[in-house]
Amino acid sequence: MSRPQRRDEILGQELPPTLPLMALRSTIVYPLGTIAVQMGAPENLALLRANEDPGLIVALVVATGDVDDPIDNRRLVGRVGVAARVHERINLPGDTVQITLQGLRRITVESVEQEEPFVIAGVRAAKELPADPDELDDLVARIVSAAETLADLVDRIPDEVPQILKMNVSDPGRFADLAATNMNFRISDKDEVLQRLDVGQRLRFILSRLEREVARARVMEDVKKQTEVKIEQHQREFYLRQQLRAIQAELGETDPGEKEAIELLKKIDDARLPERVGQEARRETERLRMLSPASSEYQVIRTYLDWILSLPWHKRSGDEEIALSKVEEALDGRHYGLNEAKERIVEFLAVRKLRGGDSHGPILCFVGPPGTGKTSLGEAIATSIGRAFYRISVGGVRDEAEIRGHRRTYVGSMPGLLLQALRRVGVSDPVLMIDEIDKMSGGGAAGDPTAAMLEVLDPAQNHDFVDHYLNLPYDLSRSLFICTANNLYDIPAPLRDRMEVIRIAGYTVEEKVEIAWRYLLPRLLEEHGITDKDIQFTDEVLGFISSRYSREAGLRNFERNIASLMRKRARKKAEGEEGAWIVDNALVEEILGAPKHAAEAAEQEPEVGTVTGLAWTSLGGDIMTIEALRMQGSGKLTVTGQLGDVMRESVDAALSFVRSRATALGMTAQDLKESDLHIHFPAGAIPKDGPSAGVAVTLAIGSVLSRRPVRRDVAMTGEVTLRGKVLEIGGVKEKTLAAYRAGLREVILPAGNQKDLRDVPDEVRSNMAFTFVSTMDEVFRLALLPYSTGELADAVPVREAGRGQGGEAAKASAPTPAPTPAG
């Protein structure tokens, strides 16, 4: 009976209306509980020194906020605390006092009566509300069950705690306080338990926190068990591995890792690697011996050694001597025409032959429009000298690591494109064709791949090429590099300087017809499963397909159109149709549709203000009609056609020159003052720039202002100065071939380009007339026709409705690079 009396005695004590107040931050004592606390706060020390009598009763509250934050005593008003008796005092070093506090009962802080030197608060006893009897037993049972689970899972909770709780189930309020005390709640949760005067709410809050702790403890226990299982598995594997090694040692066998290392060392010795490479390979093999096969580093080193051993350090292919006769035979056997390119290739290989295969010298670079046989020329060279051939496409490469490789520190790293190619071909002296080198992306966050190519294509440097992955020198000088490009000027100047450029301008209509008979038709017939008895062509119809449907420099569209005809015939044959198709122009138009290019320009009538110019593009030459229109106005000039700054300035200079020649051309100052001019370059969707359209623009302006028609059977190109001088331009060969393909047989060129005629094929030179001029006055005399009474309208339509629309529309819609009149 002593314990109930003791409890009733404590709870029945009368409390004074004011009590000294202690604000605690890290702990609290509940009614009927006892706790030892060390006091160091100045206000608490002042309280204890001012009240040294035994049996001092104080008010305890939990101070919220961080430890360093000052306590706002006014915010403590209204909070629930505990009245506690101070039993023992022990002075500790460092101006600290340890006291023992016994909780008496819950109180509510009514007011703050004093703040200095310590706080005195007005208090009153707090009245607790009993729990609902219907849910009390369930709450108590669930809390006891959770406490038992936590005692099993968490080491820091004593096993006696569930028993202590069971002994106090008759007093729900005391039961809740004991659970909060012994379950290692955070101070914020303990304060929440203290604040809840409704015992039912207090029990539900404690139950929610205990269930959360049980869930967390179970997760931690699962993680602990899984970790222990993994550790046991590793220990078991290690033990079994040691046993296996002991058994293998007794049997005279070696473990797989050691056996693999020995095999690698033997392969390294047999490969006769260069001295530095061999040393590095042996060092990496020794590192491999020290690692477990399950280690990630083991696989990295193993892959690295595989790359070293798979590269062709010494293996060579091809003939020791370059037989020039075989080269000429291979080139002629696979390519028709291209005589200049073939001659340059043979000369290049002849120099290498006389130098004993010495690689020092420029790198070949084939430059020309698509479909002109650049890649197949490289294959023919490799075949003729008996070497392996591999094509590396670098179009769109924008990362330097694609050329030099990735460093081994990166996951999934590997060597660059060059060493990958050498590993695939298996020899150290292949013909490596670097295709589309003009389309490499220069600069950026990932480095400049074109700068990395400088070392690759420089014979003075590439004998010690270092790939980032291998980090070892590799000799690339034995490889024969051949580059291809569509536009030479898209290649950076330092890289272009290392190359021997061989230009491939394209094919004439006659050459395309001959190529079709020799190469295209036999191959396409075989690919489509038909024979020459099923479909037959003539020179005329092949020429018609080339000039009206495939007027490009290369052969791809030409081949595609022939294949379309053959597919139609193959389908009819598969459906049972017999007999031979004799292909004529009507059948071609029926299958391929209306011609995509206009009839020959020579058949067009002379017009006022319409001039046929010549342009250069990366796809070869092209003809470009320039139109001028005169109308009543105030002397304003309008220029359209998506032109660059250089071409717009050419138009301004042309107009100034024509105005200076107004009298000679039969114009008056009044005509110039009251006329507006509009100069248009058709195919407006395609950007255009360059000075070489100056002659054609000046002629168009002179024609429309003088109302004299221009000859349409002649094409022209050249830059014009402000004084009317005609200057030299580039791309003569490509532009001349474009005029020839379009059916034009006379071309006006600057006198300075007379030397470039030797680059034009003999067939074209013999069938075309070339007129060389030095001034625009000569051009006016050659191309302007006499004044015609039929050309009296101030506004002269430049071209009739529908005329030439096929060719112009095709040029505007085709995905071709911008016509750039070369200067």
mmCIF file with all atom_site columns, N, CA and C in Angstrom, residues 392-405 416-418 434 436-457 465 468 490-492 494-495 499:
data_model
loop_
_atom_site.group_PDB
_atom_site.id
_atom_site.type_symbol
_atom_site.label_atom_id
_atom_site.label_alt_id
_atom_site.label_comp_id
_atom_site.label_asym_id
_atom_site.label_entity_id
_atom_site.label_seq_id
_atom_site.pdbx_PDB_ins_code
_atom_site.Cartn_x
_atom_site.Cartn_y
_atom_site.Cartn_z
_atom_site.occupancy
_atom_site.B_iso_or_equiv
_atom_site.pdbx_formal_charge
_atom_site.auth_seq_id
_atom_site.auth_comp_id
_atom_site.auth_asym_id
_atom_site.auth_atom_id
_atom_site.pdbx_PDB_model_num
ATOM 1   N N  . ILE A 1 392 ? 36.222 5.314  -93.932  1.00 0.00 ? 392 ILE A N  1
ATOM 2   C CA . ILE A 1 392 ? 35.841 5.928  -92.660  1.00 0.00 ? 392 ILE A CA 1
ATOM 3   C C  . ILE A 1 392 ? 35.019 7.169  -92.987  1.00 0.00 ? 392 ILE A C  1
ATOM 4   N N  . SER A 1 393 ? 33.750 7.161  -92.647  1.00 0.00 ? 393 SER A N  1
ATOM 5   C CA . SER A 1 393 ? 32.896 8.318  -92.911  1.00 0.00 ? 393 SER A CA 1
ATOM 6   C C  . SER A 1 393 ? 32.951 9.255  -91.711  1.00 0.00 ? 393 SER A C  1
ATOM 7   N N  . VAL A 1 394 ? 33.432 10.464 -91.937  1.00 0.00 ? 394 VAL A N  1
ATOM 8   C CA . VAL A 1 394 ? 33.576 11.426 -90.839  1.00 0.00 ? 394 VAL A CA 1
ATOM 9   C C  . VAL A 1 394 ? 32.563 12.568 -90.960  1.00 0.00 ? 394 VAL A C  1
ATOM 10  N N  . GLY A 1 395 ? 31.594 12.443 -91.853  1.00 0.00 ? 395 GLY A N  1
ATOM 11  C CA . GLY A 1 395 ? 30.569 13.475 -91.983  1.00 0.00 ? 395 GLY A CA 1
ATOM 12  C C  . GLY A 1 395 ? 29.763 13.594 -90.702  1.00 0.00 ? 395 GLY A C  1
ATOM 13  N N  . GLY A 1 396 ? 29.690 14.797 -90.154  1.00 0.00 ? 396 GLY A N  1
ATOM 14  C CA . GLY A 1 396 ? 28.943 15.026 -88.927  1.00 0.00 ? 396 GLY A CA 1
ATOM 15  C C  . GLY A 1 396 ? 29.695 14.742 -87.651  1.00 0.00 ? 396 GLY A C  1
ATOM 16  N N  . VAL A 1 397 ? 30.946 14.256 -87.720  1.00 0.00 ? 397 VAL A N  1
ATOM 17  C CA . VAL A 1 397 ? 31.731 14.011 -86.510  1.00 0.00 ? 397 VAL A CA 1
ATOM 18  C C  . VAL A 1 397 ? 32.034 15.349 -85.844  1.00 0.00 ? 397 VAL A C  1
ATOM 19  N N  . ARG A 1 398 ? 31.686 15.473 -84.567  1.00 0.00 ? 398 ARG A N  1
ATOM 20  C CA . ARG A 1 398 ? 31.870 16.750 -83.879  1.00 0.00 ? 398 ARG A CA 1
ATOM 21  C C  . ARG A 1 398 ? 32.665 16.602 -82.579  1.00 0.00 ? 398 ARG A C  1
ATOM 22  N N  . ASP A 1 399 ? 33.149 15.417 -82.296  1.00 0.00 ? 399 ASP A N  1
ATOM 23  C CA . ASP A 1 399 ? 33.879 15.175 -81.050  1.00 0.00 ? 399 ASP A CA 1
ATOM 24  C C  . ASP A 1 399 ? 35.307 14.762 -81.391  1.00 0.00 ? 399 ASP A C  1
ATOM 25  N N  . GLU A 1 400 ? 36.263 15.439 -80.784  1.00 0.00 ? 400 GLU A N  1
ATOM 26  C CA . GLU A 1 400 ? 37.664 15.098 -81.024  1.00 0.00 ? 400 GLU A CA 1
ATOM 27  C C  . GLU A 1 400 ? 37.967 13.659 -80.637  1.00 0.00 ? 400 GLU A C  1
ATOM 28  N N  . ALA A 1 401 ? 37.254 13.144 -79.611  1.00 0.00 ? 401 ALA A N  1
ATOM 29  C CA . ALA A 1 401 ? 37.493 11.775 -79.153  1.00 0.00 ? 401 ALA A CA 1
ATOM 30  C C  . ALA A 1 401 ? 37.121 10.745 -80.210  1.00 0.00 ? 401 ALA A C  1
ATOM 31  N N  . GLU A 1 402 ? 36.274 11.107 -81.186  1.00 0.00 ? 402 GLU A N  1
ATOM 32  C CA . GLU A 1 402 ? 35.967 10.173 -82.264  1.00 0.00 ? 402 GLU A CA 1
ATOM 33  C C  . GLU A 1 402 ? 37.213 9.885  -83.112  1.00 0.00 ? 402 GLU A C  1
ATOM 34  N N  . ILE A 1 403 ? 38.148 10.810 -83.144  1.00 0.00 ? 403 ILE A N  1
ATOM 35  C CA . ILE A 1 403 ? 39.386 10.621 -83.898  1.00 0.00 ? 403 ILE A CA 1
ATOM 36  C C  . ILE A 1 403 ? 40.500 10.101 -82.995  1.00 0.00 ? 403 ILE A C  1
ATOM 37  N N  . ARG A 1 404 ? 40.674 10.714 -81.845  1.00 0.00 ? 404 ARG A N  1
ATOM 38  C CA . ARG A 1 404 ? 41.773 10.356 -80.941  1.00 0.00 ? 404 ARG A CA 1
ATOM 39  C C  . ARG A 1 404 ? 41.401 9.309  -79.904  1.00 0.00 ? 404 ARG A C  1
ATOM 40  N N  . GLY A 1 405 ? 40.135 8.950  -79.790  1.00 0.00 ? 405 GLY A N  1
ATOM 41  C CA . GLY A 1 405 ? 39.737 7.958  -78.807  1.00 0.00 ? 405 GLY A CA 1
ATOM 42  C C  . GLY A 1 405 ? 39.418 8.601  -77.466  1.00 0.00 ? 405 GLY A C  1
ATOM 43  N N  . GLY A 1 416 ? 39.807 5.593  -81.163  1.00 0.00 ? 416 GLY A N  1
ATOM 44  C CA . GLY A 1 416 ? 39.154 6.387  -82.188  1.00 0.00 ? 416 GLY A CA 1
ATOM 45  C C  . GLY A 1 416 ? 38.885 5.612  -83.460  1.00 0.00 ? 416 GLY A C  1
ATOM 46  N N  . LEU A 1 417 ? 38.292 6.294  -84.441  1.00 0.00 ? 417 LEU A N  1
ATOM 47  C CA . LEU A 1 417 ? 37.883 5.649  -85.690  1.00 0.00 ? 417 LEU A CA 1
ATOM 48  C C  . LEU A 1 417 ? 39.063 5.047  -86.441  1.00 0.00 ? 417 LEU A C  1
ATOM 49  N N  . LEU A 1 418 ? 40.242 5.654  -86.354  1.00 0.00 ? 418 LEU A N  1
ATOM 50  C CA . LEU A 1 418 ? 41.386 5.170  -87.134  1.00 0.00 ? 418 LEU A CA 1
ATOM 51  C C  . LEU A 1 418 ? 41.863 3.813  -86.628  1.00 0.00 ? 418 LEU A C  1
ATOM 52  N N  . ILE A 1 434 ? 39.034 8.566  -96.030  1.00 0.00 ? 434 ILE A N  1
ATOM 53  C CA . ILE A 1 434 ? 38.327 9.425  -95.073  1.00 0.00 ? 434 ILE A CA 1
ATOM 54  C C  . ILE A 1 434 ? 37.293 10.197 -95.881  1.00 0.00 ? 434 ILE A C  1
ATOM 55  N N  . GLU A 1 436 ? 33.924 12.389 -96.898  1.00 0.00 ? 436 GLU A N  1
ATOM 56  C CA . GLU A 1 436 ? 33.185 13.595 -96.500  1.00 0.00 ? 436 GLU A CA 1
ATOM 57  C C  . GLU A 1 436 ? 33.948 14.396 -95.440  1.00 0.00 ? 436 GLU A C  1
ATOM 58  N N  . ILE A 1 437 ? 35.231 14.613 -95.658  1.00 0.00 ? 437 ILE A N  1
ATOM 59  C CA . ILE A 1 437 ? 36.028 15.322 -94.655  1.00 0.00 ? 437 ILE A CA 1
ATOM 60  C C  . ILE A 1 437 ? 35.617 16.788 -94.556  1.00 0.00 ? 437 ILE A C  1
ATOM 61  N N  . ASP A 1 438 ? 34.971 17.312 -95.576  1.00 0.00 ? 438 ASP A N  1
ATOM 62  C CA . ASP A 1 438 ? 34.531 18.712 -95.508  1.00 0.00 ? 438 ASP A CA 1
ATOM 63  C C  . ASP A 1 438 ? 33.309 18.892 -94.620  1.00 0.00 ? 438 ASP A C  1
ATOM 64  N N  . LYS A 1 439 ? 32.698 17.809 -94.179  1.00 0.00 ? 439 LYS A N  1
ATOM 65  C CA . LYS A 1 439 ? 31.487 17.910 -93.366  1.00 0.00 ? 439 LYS A CA 1
ATOM 66  C C  . LYS A 1 439 ? 31.751 17.616 -91.897  1.00 0.00 ? 439 LYS A C  1
ATOM 67  N N  . MET A 1 440 ? 33.004 17.594 -91.482  1.00 0.00 ? 440 MET A N  1
ATOM 68  C CA . MET A 1 440 ? 33.318 17.480 -90.065  1.00 0.00 ? 440 MET A CA 1
ATOM 69  C C  . MET A 1 440 ? 32.987 18.803 -89.371  1.00 0.00 ? 440 MET A C  1
ATOM 70  N N  . SER A 1 441 ? 32.399 18.709 -88.191  1.00 0.00 ? 441 SER A N  1
ATOM 71  C CA . SER A 1 441 ? 32.038 19.913 -87.445  1.00 0.00 ? 441 SER A CA 1
ATOM 72  C C  . SER A 1 441 ? 33.259 20.417 -86.693  1.00 0.00 ? 441 SER A C  1
ATOM 73  N N  . GLY A 1 442 ? 33.604 21.666 -86.893  1.00 0.00 ? 442 GLY A N  1
ATOM 74  C CA . GLY A 1 442 ? 34.787 22.228 -86.262  1.00 0.00 ? 442 GLY A CA 1
ATOM 75  C C  . GLY A 1 442 ? 34.462 22.972 -84.993  1.00 0.00 ? 442 GLY A C  1
ATOM 76  N N  . GLY A 1 443 ? 35.253 22.762 -83.940  1.00 0.00 ? 443 GLY A N  1
ATOM 77  C CA . GLY A 1 443 ? 35.088 23.497 -82.691  1.00 0.00 ? 443 GLY A CA 1
ATOM 78  C C  . GLY A 1 443 ? 33.912 22.998 -81.886  1.00 0.00 ? 443 GLY A C  1
ATOM 79  N N  . GLY A 1 444 ? 33.720 23.595 -80.694  1.00 0.00 ? 444 GLY A N  1
ATOM 80  C CA . GLY A 1 444 ? 32.629 23.195 -79.816  1.00 0.00 ? 444 GLY A CA 1
ATOM 81  C C  . GLY A 1 444 ? 33.157 22.697 -78.490  1.00 0.00 ? 444 GLY A C  1
ATOM 82  N N  . ALA A 1 445 ? 32.199 22.320 -77.619  1.00 0.00 ? 445 ALA A N  1
ATOM 83  C CA . ALA A 1 445 ? 32.572 21.898 -76.274  1.00 0.00 ? 445 ALA A CA 1
ATOM 84  C C  . ALA A 1 445 ? 33.367 20.603 -76.271  1.00 0.00 ? 445 ALA A C  1
ATOM 85  N N  . ALA A 1 446 ? 33.164 19.746 -77.282  1.00 0.00 ? 446 ALA A N  1
ATOM 86  C CA . ALA A 1 446 ? 33.841 18.447 -77.325  1.00 0.00 ? 446 ALA A CA 1
ATOM 87  C C  . ALA A 1 446 ? 35.163 18.507 -78.076  1.00 0.00 ? 446 ALA A C  1
ATOM 88  N N  . GLY A 1 447 ? 35.675 19.694 -78.372  1.00 0.00 ? 447 GLY A N  1
ATOM 89  C CA . GLY A 1 447 ? 36.938 19.799 -79.101  1.00 0.00 ? 447 GLY A CA 1
ATOM 90  C C  . GLY A 1 447 ? 36.710 19.915 -80.598  1.00 0.00 ? 447 GLY A C  1
ATOM 91  N N  . ASP A 1 448 ? 37.797 20.066 -81.328  1.00 0.00 ? 448 ASP A N  1
ATOM 92  C CA . ASP A 1 448 ? 37.744 20.262 -82.777  1.00 0.00 ? 448 ASP A CA 1
ATOM 93  C C  . ASP A 1 448 ? 38.313 19.024 -83.472  1.00 0.00 ? 448 ASP A C  1
ATOM 94  N N  . PRO A 1 449 ? 37.453 18.184 -84.068  1.00 0.00 ? 449 PRO A N  1
ATOM 95  C CA . PRO A 1 449 ? 37.977 16.980 -84.725  1.00 0.00 ? 449 PRO A CA 1
ATOM 96  C C  . PRO A 1 449 ? 38.835 17.292 -85.941  1.00 0.00 ? 449 PRO A C  1
ATOM 97  N N  . THR A 1 450 ? 38.588 18.429 -86.616  1.00 0.00 ? 450 THR A N  1
ATOM 98  C CA . THR A 1 450 ? 39.430 18.766 -87.766  1.00 0.00 ? 450 THR A CA 1
ATOM 99  C C  . THR A 1 450 ? 40.856 19.061 -87.325  1.00 0.00 ? 450 THR A C  1
ATOM 100 N N  . ALA A 1 451 ? 41.030 19.608 -86.120  1.00 0.00 ? 451 ALA A N  1
ATOM 101 C CA . ALA A 1 451 ? 42.386 19.835 -85.610  1.00 0.00 ? 451 ALA A CA 1
ATOM 102 C C  . ALA A 1 451 ? 43.077 18.513 -85.306  1.00 0.00 ? 451 ALA A C  1
ATOM 103 N N  . ALA A 1 452 ? 42.317 17.525 -84.829  1.00 0.00 ? 452 ALA A N  1
ATOM 104 C CA . ALA A 1 452 ? 42.904 16.209 -84.579  1.00 0.00 ? 452 ALA A CA 1
ATOM 105 C C  . ALA A 1 452 ? 43.342 15.541 -85.876  1.00 0.00 ? 452 ALA A C  1
ATOM 106 N N  . MET A 1 453 ? 42.656 15.853 -86.980  1.00 0.00 ? 453 MET A N  1
ATOM 107 C CA . MET A 1 453 ? 43.028 15.262 -88.263  1.00 0.00 ? 453 MET A CA 1
ATOM 108 C C  . MET A 1 453 ? 44.351 15.821 -88.790  1.00 0.00 ? 453 MET A C  1
ATOM 109 N N  . LEU A 1 454 ? 44.792 16.955 -88.266  1.00 0.00 ? 454 LEU A N  1
ATOM 110 C CA . LEU A 1 454 ? 46.063 17.524 -88.740  1.00 0.00 ? 454 LEU A CA 1
ATOM 111 C C  . LEU A 1 454 ? 47.214 16.556 -88.508  1.00 0.00 ? 454 LEU A C  1
ATOM 112 N N  . GLU A 1 455 ? 47.239 15.934 -87.338  1.00 0.00 ? 455 GLU A N  1
ATOM 113 C CA . GLU A 1 455 ? 48.315 14.979 -87.048  1.00 0.00 ? 455 GLU A CA 1
ATOM 114 C C  . GLU A 1 455 ? 48.157 13.715 -87.875  1.00 0.00 ? 455 GLU A C  1
ATOM 115 N N  . VAL A 1 456 ? 46.899 13.278 -88.048  1.00 0.00 ? 456 VAL A N  1
ATOM 116 C CA . VAL A 1 456 ? 46.662 12.037 -88.790  1.00 0.00 ? 456 VAL A CA 1
ATOM 117 C C  . VAL A 1 456 ? 47.141 12.158 -90.231  1.00 0.00 ? 456 VAL A C  1
ATOM 118 N N  . LEU A 1 457 ? 46.872 13.294 -90.869  1.00 0.00 ? 457 LEU A N  1
ATOM 119 C CA . LEU A 1 457 ? 47.145 13.451 -92.293  1.00 0.00 ? 457 LEU A CA 1
ATOM 120 C C  . LEU A 1 457 ? 48.478 14.128 -92.577  1.00 0.00 ? 457 LEU A C  1
ATOM 121 N N  . PHE A 1 465 ? 51.534 8.582  -83.959  1.00 0.00 ? 465 PHE A N  1
ATOM 122 C CA . PHE A 1 465 ? 50.180 8.984  -83.576  1.00 0.00 ? 465 PHE A CA 1
ATOM 123 C C  . PHE A 1 465 ? 49.815 8.340  -82.234  1.00 0.00 ? 465 PHE A C  1
ATOM 124 N N  . HIS A 1 468 ? 44.209 8.423  -77.433  1.00 0.00 ? 468 HIS A N  1
ATOM 125 C CA . HIS A 1 468 ? 43.989 8.646  -76.006  1.00 0.00 ? 468 HIS A CA 1
ATOM 126 C C  . HIS A 1 468 ? 43.705 7.352  -75.260  1.00 0.00 ? 468 HIS A C  1
ATOM 127 N N  . ASP A 1 490 ? 35.232 24.278 -97.478  1.00 0.00 ? 490 ASP A N  1
ATOM 128 C CA . ASP A 1 490 ? 34.724 23.976 -96.148  1.00 0.00 ? 490 ASP A CA 1
ATOM 129 C C  . ASP A 1 490 ? 35.762 23.280 -95.288  1.00 0.00 ? 490 ASP A C  1
ATOM 130 N N  . ILE A 1 491 ? 36.891 22.896 -95.873  1.00 0.00 ? 491 ILE A N  1
ATOM 131 C CA . ILE A 1 491 ? 37.971 22.267 -95.123  1.00 0.00 ? 491 ILE A CA 1
ATOM 132 C C  . ILE A 1 491 ? 38.867 23.371 -94.567  1.00 0.00 ? 491 ILE A C  1
ATOM 133 N N  . PRO A 1 492 ? 39.212 23.338 -93.271  1.00 0.00 ? 492 PRO A N  1
ATOM 134 C CA . PRO A 1 492 ? 40.088 24.378 -92.715  1.00 0.00 ? 492 PRO A CA 1
ATOM 135 C C  . PRO A 1 492 ? 41.402 24.478 -93.483  1.00 0.00 ? 492 PRO A C  1
ATOM 136 N N  . PRO A 1 494 ? 44.628 24.962 -92.673  1.00 0.00 ? 494 PRO A N  1
ATOM 137 C CA . PRO A 1 494 ? 45.787 24.130 -92.311  1.00 0.00 ? 494 PRO A CA 1
ATOM 138 C C  . PRO A 1 494 ? 45.648 22.681 -92.753  1.00 0.00 ? 494 PRO A C  1
ATOM 139 N N  . LEU A 1 495 ? 44.411 22.153 -92.702  1.00 0.00 ? 495 LEU A N  1
ATOM 140 C CA . LEU A 1 495 ? 44.182 20.778 -93.141  1.00 0.00 ? 495 LEU A CA 1
ATOM 141 C C  . LEU A 1 495 ? 44.248 20.686 -94.660  1.00 0.00 ? 495 LEU A C  1
ATOM 142 N N  . MET A 1 499 ? 47.065 18.484 -98.231  1.00 0.00 ? 499 MET A N  1
ATOM 143 C CA . MET A 1 499 ? 46.445 17.591 -99.214  1.00 0.00 ? 499 MET A CA 1
ATOM 144 C C  . MET A 1 499 ? 46.852 17.948 -100.633 1.00 0.00 ? 499 MET A C  1
#
